[in-house]
Tab-separated table of C-alpha atoms in Angstrom:
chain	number	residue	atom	x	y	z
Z	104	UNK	CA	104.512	91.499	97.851
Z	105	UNK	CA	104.851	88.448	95.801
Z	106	UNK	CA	108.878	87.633	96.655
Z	107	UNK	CA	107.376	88.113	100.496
Z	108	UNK	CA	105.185	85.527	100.330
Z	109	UNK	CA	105.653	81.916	100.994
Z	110	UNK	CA	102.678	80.142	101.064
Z	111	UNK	CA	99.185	81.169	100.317
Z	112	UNK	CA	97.836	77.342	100.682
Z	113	UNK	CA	94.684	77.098	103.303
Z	114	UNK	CA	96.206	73.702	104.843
Z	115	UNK	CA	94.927	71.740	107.616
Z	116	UNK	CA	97.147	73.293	110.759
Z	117	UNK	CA	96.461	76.946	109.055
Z	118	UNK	CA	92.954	75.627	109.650
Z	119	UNK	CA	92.744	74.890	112.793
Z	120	UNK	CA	95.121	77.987	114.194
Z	121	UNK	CA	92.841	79.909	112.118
Z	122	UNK	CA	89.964	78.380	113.328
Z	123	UNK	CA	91.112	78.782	117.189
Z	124	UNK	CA	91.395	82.549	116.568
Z	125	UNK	CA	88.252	83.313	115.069
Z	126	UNK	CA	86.605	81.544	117.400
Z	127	UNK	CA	88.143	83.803	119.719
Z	128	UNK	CA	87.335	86.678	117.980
Z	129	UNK	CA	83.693	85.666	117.914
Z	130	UNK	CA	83.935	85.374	121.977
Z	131	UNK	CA	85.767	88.723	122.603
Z	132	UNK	CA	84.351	91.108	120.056
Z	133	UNK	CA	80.924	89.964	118.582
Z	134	UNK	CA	80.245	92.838	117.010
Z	135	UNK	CA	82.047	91.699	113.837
Z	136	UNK	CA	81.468	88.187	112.282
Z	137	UNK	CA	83.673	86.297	110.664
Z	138	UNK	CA	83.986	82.887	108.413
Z	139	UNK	CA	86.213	80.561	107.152
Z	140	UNK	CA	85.416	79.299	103.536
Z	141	UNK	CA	85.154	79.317	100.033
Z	142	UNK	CA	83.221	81.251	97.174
Z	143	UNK	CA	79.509	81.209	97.617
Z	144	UNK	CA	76.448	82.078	99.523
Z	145	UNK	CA	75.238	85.380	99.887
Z	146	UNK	CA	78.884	87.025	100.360
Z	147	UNK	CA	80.265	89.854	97.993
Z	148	UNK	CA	83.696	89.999	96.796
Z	149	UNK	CA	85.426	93.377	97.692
Z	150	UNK	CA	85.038	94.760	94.286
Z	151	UNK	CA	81.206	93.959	93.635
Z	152	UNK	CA	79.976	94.780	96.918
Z	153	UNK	CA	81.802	98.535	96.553
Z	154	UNK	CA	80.772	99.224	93.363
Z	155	UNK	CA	80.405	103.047	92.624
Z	156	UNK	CA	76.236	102.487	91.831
Z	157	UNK	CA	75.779	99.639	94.448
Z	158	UNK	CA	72.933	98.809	96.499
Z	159	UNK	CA	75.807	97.957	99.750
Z	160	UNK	CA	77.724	101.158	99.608
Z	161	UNK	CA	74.193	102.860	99.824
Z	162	UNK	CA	73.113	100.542	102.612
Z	163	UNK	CA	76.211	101.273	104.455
Z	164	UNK	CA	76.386	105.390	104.498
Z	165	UNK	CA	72.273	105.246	105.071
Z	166	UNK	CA	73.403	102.895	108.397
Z	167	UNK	CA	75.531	105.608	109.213
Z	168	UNK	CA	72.737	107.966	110.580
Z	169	UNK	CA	72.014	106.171	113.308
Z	170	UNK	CA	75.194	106.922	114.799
Z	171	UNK	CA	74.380	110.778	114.720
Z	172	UNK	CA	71.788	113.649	113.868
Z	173	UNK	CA	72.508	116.024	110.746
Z	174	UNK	CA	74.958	113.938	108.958
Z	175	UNK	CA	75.654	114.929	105.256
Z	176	UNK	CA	77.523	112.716	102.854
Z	177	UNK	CA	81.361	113.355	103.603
Z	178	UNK	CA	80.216	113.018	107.832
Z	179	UNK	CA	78.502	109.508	106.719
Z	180	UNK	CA	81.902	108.656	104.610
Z	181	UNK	CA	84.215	109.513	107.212
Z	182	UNK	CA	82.116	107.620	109.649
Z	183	UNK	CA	82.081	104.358	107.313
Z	184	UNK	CA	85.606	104.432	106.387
Z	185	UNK	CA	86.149	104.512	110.135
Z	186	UNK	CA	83.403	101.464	110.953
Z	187	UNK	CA	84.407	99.546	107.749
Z	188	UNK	CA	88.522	99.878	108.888
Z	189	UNK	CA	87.760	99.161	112.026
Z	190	UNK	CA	85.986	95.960	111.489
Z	191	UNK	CA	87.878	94.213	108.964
Z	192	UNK	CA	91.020	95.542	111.483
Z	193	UNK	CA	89.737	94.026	114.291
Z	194	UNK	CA	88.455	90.294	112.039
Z	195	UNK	CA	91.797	90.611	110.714
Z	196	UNK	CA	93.935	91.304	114.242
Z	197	UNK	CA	92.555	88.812	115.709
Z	198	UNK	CA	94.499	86.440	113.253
Z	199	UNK	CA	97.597	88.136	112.683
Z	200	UNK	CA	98.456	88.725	116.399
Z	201	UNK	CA	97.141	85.425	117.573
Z	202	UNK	CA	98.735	82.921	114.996
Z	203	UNK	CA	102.130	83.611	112.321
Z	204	UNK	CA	99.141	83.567	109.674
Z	205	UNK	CA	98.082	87.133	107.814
Z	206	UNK	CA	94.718	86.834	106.770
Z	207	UNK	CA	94.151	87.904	102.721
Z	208	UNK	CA	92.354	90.829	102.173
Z	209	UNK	CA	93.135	91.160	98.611
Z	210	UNK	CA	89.644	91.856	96.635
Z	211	UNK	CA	89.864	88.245	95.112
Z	212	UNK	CA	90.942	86.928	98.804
Z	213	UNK	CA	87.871	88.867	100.880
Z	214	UNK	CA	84.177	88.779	101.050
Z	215	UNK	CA	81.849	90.016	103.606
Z	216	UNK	CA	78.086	90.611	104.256
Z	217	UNK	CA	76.395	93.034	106.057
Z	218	UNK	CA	73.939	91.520	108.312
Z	219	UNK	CA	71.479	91.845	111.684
Z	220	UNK	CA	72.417	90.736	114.679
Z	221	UNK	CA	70.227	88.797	116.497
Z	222	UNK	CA	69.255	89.864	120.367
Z	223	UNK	CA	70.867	88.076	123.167
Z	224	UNK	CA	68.002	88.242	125.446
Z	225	UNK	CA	65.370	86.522	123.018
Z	226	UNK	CA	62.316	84.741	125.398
Z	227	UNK	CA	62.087	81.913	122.698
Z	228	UNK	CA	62.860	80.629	119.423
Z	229	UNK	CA	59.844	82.080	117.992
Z	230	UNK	CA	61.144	85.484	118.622
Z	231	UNK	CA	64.859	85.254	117.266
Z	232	UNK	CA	64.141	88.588	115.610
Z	233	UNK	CA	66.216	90.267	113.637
Z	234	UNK	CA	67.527	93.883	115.723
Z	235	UNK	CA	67.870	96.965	113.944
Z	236	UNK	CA	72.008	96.773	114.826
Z	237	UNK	CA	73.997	95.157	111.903
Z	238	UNK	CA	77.145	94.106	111.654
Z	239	UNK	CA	79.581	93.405	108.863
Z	240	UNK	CA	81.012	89.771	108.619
Z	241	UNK	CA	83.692	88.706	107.200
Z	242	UNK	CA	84.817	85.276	105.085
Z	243	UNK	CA	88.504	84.606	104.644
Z	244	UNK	CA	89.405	81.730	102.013
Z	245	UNK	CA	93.019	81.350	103.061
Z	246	UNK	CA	95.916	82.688	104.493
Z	247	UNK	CA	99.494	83.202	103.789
Z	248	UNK	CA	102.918	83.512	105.247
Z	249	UNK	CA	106.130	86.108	104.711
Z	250	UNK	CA	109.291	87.335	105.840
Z	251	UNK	CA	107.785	90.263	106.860
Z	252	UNK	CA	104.543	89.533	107.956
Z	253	UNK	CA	104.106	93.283	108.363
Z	254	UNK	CA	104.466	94.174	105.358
Z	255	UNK	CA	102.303	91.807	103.734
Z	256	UNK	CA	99.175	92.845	105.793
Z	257	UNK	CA	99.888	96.512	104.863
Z	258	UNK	CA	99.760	95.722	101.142
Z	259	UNK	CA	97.576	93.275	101.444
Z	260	UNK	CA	95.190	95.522	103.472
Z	261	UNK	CA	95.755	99.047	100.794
Z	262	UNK	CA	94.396	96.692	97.932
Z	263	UNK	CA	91.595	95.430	99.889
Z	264	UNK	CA	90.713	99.092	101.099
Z	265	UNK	CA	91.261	100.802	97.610
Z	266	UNK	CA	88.022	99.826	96.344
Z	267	UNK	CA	86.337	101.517	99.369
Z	268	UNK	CA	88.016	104.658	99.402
Z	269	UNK	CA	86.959	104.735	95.629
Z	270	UNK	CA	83.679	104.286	95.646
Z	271	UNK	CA	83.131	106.631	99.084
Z	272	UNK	CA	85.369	109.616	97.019
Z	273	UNK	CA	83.370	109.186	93.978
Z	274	UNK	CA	79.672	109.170	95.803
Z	275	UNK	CA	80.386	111.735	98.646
Z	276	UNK	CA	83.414	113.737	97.794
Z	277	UNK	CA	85.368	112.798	101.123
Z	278	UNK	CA	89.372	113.179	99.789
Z	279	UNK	CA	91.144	109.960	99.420
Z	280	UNK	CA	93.527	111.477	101.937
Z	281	UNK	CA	91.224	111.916	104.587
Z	282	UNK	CA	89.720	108.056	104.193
Z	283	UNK	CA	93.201	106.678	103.921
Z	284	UNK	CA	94.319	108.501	107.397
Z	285	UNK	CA	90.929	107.182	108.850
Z	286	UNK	CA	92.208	103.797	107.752
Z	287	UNK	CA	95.359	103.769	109.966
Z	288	UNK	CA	93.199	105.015	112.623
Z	289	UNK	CA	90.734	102.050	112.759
Z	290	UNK	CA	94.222	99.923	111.997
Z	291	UNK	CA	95.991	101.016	115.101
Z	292	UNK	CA	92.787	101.146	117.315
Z	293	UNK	CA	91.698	97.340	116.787
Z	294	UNK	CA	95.484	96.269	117.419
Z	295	UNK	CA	95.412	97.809	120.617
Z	296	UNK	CA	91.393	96.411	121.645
Z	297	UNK	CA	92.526	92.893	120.433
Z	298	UNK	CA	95.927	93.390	121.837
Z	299	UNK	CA	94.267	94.645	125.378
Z	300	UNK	CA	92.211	91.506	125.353
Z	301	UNK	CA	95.123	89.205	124.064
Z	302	UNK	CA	96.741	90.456	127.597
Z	303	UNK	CA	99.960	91.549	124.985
Z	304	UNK	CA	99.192	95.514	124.448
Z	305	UNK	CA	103.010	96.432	123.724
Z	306	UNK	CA	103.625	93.616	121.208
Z	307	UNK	CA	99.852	94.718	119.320
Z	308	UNK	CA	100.691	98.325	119.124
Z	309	UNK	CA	104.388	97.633	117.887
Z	310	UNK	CA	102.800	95.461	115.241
Z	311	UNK	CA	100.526	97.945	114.336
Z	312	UNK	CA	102.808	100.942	114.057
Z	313	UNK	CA	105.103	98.272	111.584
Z	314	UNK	CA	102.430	98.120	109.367
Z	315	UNK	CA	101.208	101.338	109.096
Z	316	UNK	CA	104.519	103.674	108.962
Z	317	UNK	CA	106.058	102.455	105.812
Z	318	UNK	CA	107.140	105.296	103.658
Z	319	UNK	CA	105.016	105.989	100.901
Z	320	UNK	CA	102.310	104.264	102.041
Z	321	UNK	CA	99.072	106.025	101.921
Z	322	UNK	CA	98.351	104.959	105.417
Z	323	UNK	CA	101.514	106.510	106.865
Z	324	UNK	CA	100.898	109.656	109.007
Z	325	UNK	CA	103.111	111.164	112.174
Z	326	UNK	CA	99.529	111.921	114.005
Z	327	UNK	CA	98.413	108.237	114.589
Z	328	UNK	CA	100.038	106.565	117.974
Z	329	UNK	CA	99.692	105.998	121.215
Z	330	UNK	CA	98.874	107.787	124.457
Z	331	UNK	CA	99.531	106.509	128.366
Z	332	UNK	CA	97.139	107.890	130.448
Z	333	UNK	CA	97.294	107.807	134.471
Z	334	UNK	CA	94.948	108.918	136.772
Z	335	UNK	CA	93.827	107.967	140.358
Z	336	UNK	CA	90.254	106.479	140.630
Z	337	UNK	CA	88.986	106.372	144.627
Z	338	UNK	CA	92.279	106.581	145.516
Z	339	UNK	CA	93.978	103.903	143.458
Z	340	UNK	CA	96.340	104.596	140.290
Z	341	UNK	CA	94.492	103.381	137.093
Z	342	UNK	CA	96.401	103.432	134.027
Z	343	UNK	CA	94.942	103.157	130.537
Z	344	UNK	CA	96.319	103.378	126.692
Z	345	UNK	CA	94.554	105.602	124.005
Z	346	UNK	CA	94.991	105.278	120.264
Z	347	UNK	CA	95.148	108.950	119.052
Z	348	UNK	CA	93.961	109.564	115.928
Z	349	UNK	CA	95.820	111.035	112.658
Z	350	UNK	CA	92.242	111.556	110.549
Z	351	UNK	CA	88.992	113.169	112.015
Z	352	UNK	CA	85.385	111.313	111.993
Z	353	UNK	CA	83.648	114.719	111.277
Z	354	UNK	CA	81.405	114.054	114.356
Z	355	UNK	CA	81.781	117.807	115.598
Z	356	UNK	CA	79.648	118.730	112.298
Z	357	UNK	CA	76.853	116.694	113.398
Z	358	UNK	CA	73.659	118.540	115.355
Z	359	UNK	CA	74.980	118.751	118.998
Z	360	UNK	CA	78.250	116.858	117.804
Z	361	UNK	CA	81.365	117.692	119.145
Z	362	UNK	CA	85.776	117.107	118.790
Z	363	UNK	CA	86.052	113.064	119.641
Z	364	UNK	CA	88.930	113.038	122.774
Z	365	UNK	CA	91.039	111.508	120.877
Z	366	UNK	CA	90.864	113.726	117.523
Z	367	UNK	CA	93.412	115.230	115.442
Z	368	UNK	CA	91.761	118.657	115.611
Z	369	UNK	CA	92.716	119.301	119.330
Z	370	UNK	CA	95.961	120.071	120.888
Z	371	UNK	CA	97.798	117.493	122.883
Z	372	UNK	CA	97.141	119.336	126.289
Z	373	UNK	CA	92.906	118.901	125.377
Z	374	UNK	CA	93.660	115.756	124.525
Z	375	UNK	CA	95.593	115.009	127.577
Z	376	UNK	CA	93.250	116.629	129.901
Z	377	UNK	CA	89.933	114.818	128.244
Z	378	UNK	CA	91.774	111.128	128.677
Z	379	UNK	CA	92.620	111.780	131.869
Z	380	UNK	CA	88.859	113.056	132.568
Z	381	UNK	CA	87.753	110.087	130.642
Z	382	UNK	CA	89.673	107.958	133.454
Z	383	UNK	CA	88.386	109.647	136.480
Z	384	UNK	CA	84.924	109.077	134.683
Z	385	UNK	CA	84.328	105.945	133.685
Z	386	UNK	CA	87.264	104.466	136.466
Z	387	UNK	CA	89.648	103.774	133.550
Z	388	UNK	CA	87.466	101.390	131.835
């Protein structure tokens, strides 16, 4: 990785591309948070905040049950592996695809809180009340250049994801394997959403498919890719891409839980048929 990087200095017009994207970021997909800054405050460093005996990592699976009834602790992992990928992927995306900058994700390079979000429809500053939805934000210190920019956000994004795997094998028991396919999963899935949005879906999913089939990567798998869709929605043709996942989210173990439509676990025809259900449902959005 080092001979592939150029530049890991956090000048002024990294700045302000950097700065332009987030902001972006912030507009299109609010759910994650992200910063631009230095050491300080009341972010955690990669490596403290996913400790093996931390008070986050135990924050973070408890959040998990609201997502589902009759979770147990490999269902929670899977499930924060998947939120936690997802997330940084989508903080991260948002840079890589919108600027020639790769974000660093390296433990020493990324920090990130875990915090409430605050209700849009608050009747007055008196009430800015915390809701009981959280989200994880991010703060990048700098940002580097390569030759091949995807390969320095896959390494780049396996050291910053080690930790995590780690800590989430050595409290729950969820295989290494397993986390590192749900990984590419939330990888190739924010690519496409910030892709979508970006109005550039083909460019975002060939980026995303760089970085994650690399042999001998942990996050390489056949299963992960994508899916076009086509279906006709009161009479007109509506066409939508799925990311289809290599790793499964364990959802179908929860009480009244069931296979996601875009799981590993079912054949392509299920899959095929449940997308284009999905479509006819919900009018392809």
């Amino acid at each position: 990785m080092d001979e592939n990087r150029k530049s890991s200095s956090f000048c002024e017009g990294d700045r302000g591309q950097a700065e332009a994207a987030t902001a972006w970021q912030a507009e299109h997909f609010p759910q994650v948070a992200v910063s631009l800054g230095v050491k300080g405050g009341d972010f955690l460093p990669v490596t403290e905040a996913w400790r093996r005996d931390g008070d986050m990592v135990a924050g973070l699976l408890d959040y998990q049950n609201r997502f589902a009834t009759g979770m147990d602790d490999r269902v929670r992992a899977a499930h924060l592996i998947s939120f936690y990928s997802h997330h940084l992927s989508i903080a991260a995306a948002a840079v890589y695809l919108g600027t020639m900058l790769v974000p660093d994700l390296s433990p020493d390079g990324l920090a990130f809180r875990f915090e409430p979000v605050v209700p849009h429809d608050r009747i007055s500053p008196m009430e800015m009340r915390p809701s009981d939805i959280s989200r994880l934000h991010f703060r990048l210190e700098r940002f580097v250049r390569g030759d091949d920019r995807a390969l320095l956000f896959h390494d780049l994004f396996v050291a910053s994801v080690l930790p995590v795997i780690d800590a989430l094998h050595a409290r729950t028991g969820l295989s290494p394997v397993a986390q590192w396919r749900l990984a590419a999963d939330g990888i190739a899935g924010a690519f496409l959403e910030v892709g979508t949005a970006l109005g550039d879906e083909e460019r975002a999913m060939a980026e995303a498919l760089a970085i994650i089939n690399r042999t001998g990567s942990p996050l390489f798998s056949n299963a992960v890719r994508y899916q076009r869709i086509e279906a006709v929605c009161d009479g007109v043709a509506v066409e939508r891409v799925f990311r289809l996942r290599s790793g499964c989210c364990l959802y179908y173990r929860t009480e009244g839980g069931d296979f996601c439509d875009v799981c590993v676990l079912l054949d392509t025809k299920t899959q095929r048929d449940r997308l284009h259900a999905h479509i006819e449902r919900t009018g392809g959005l």
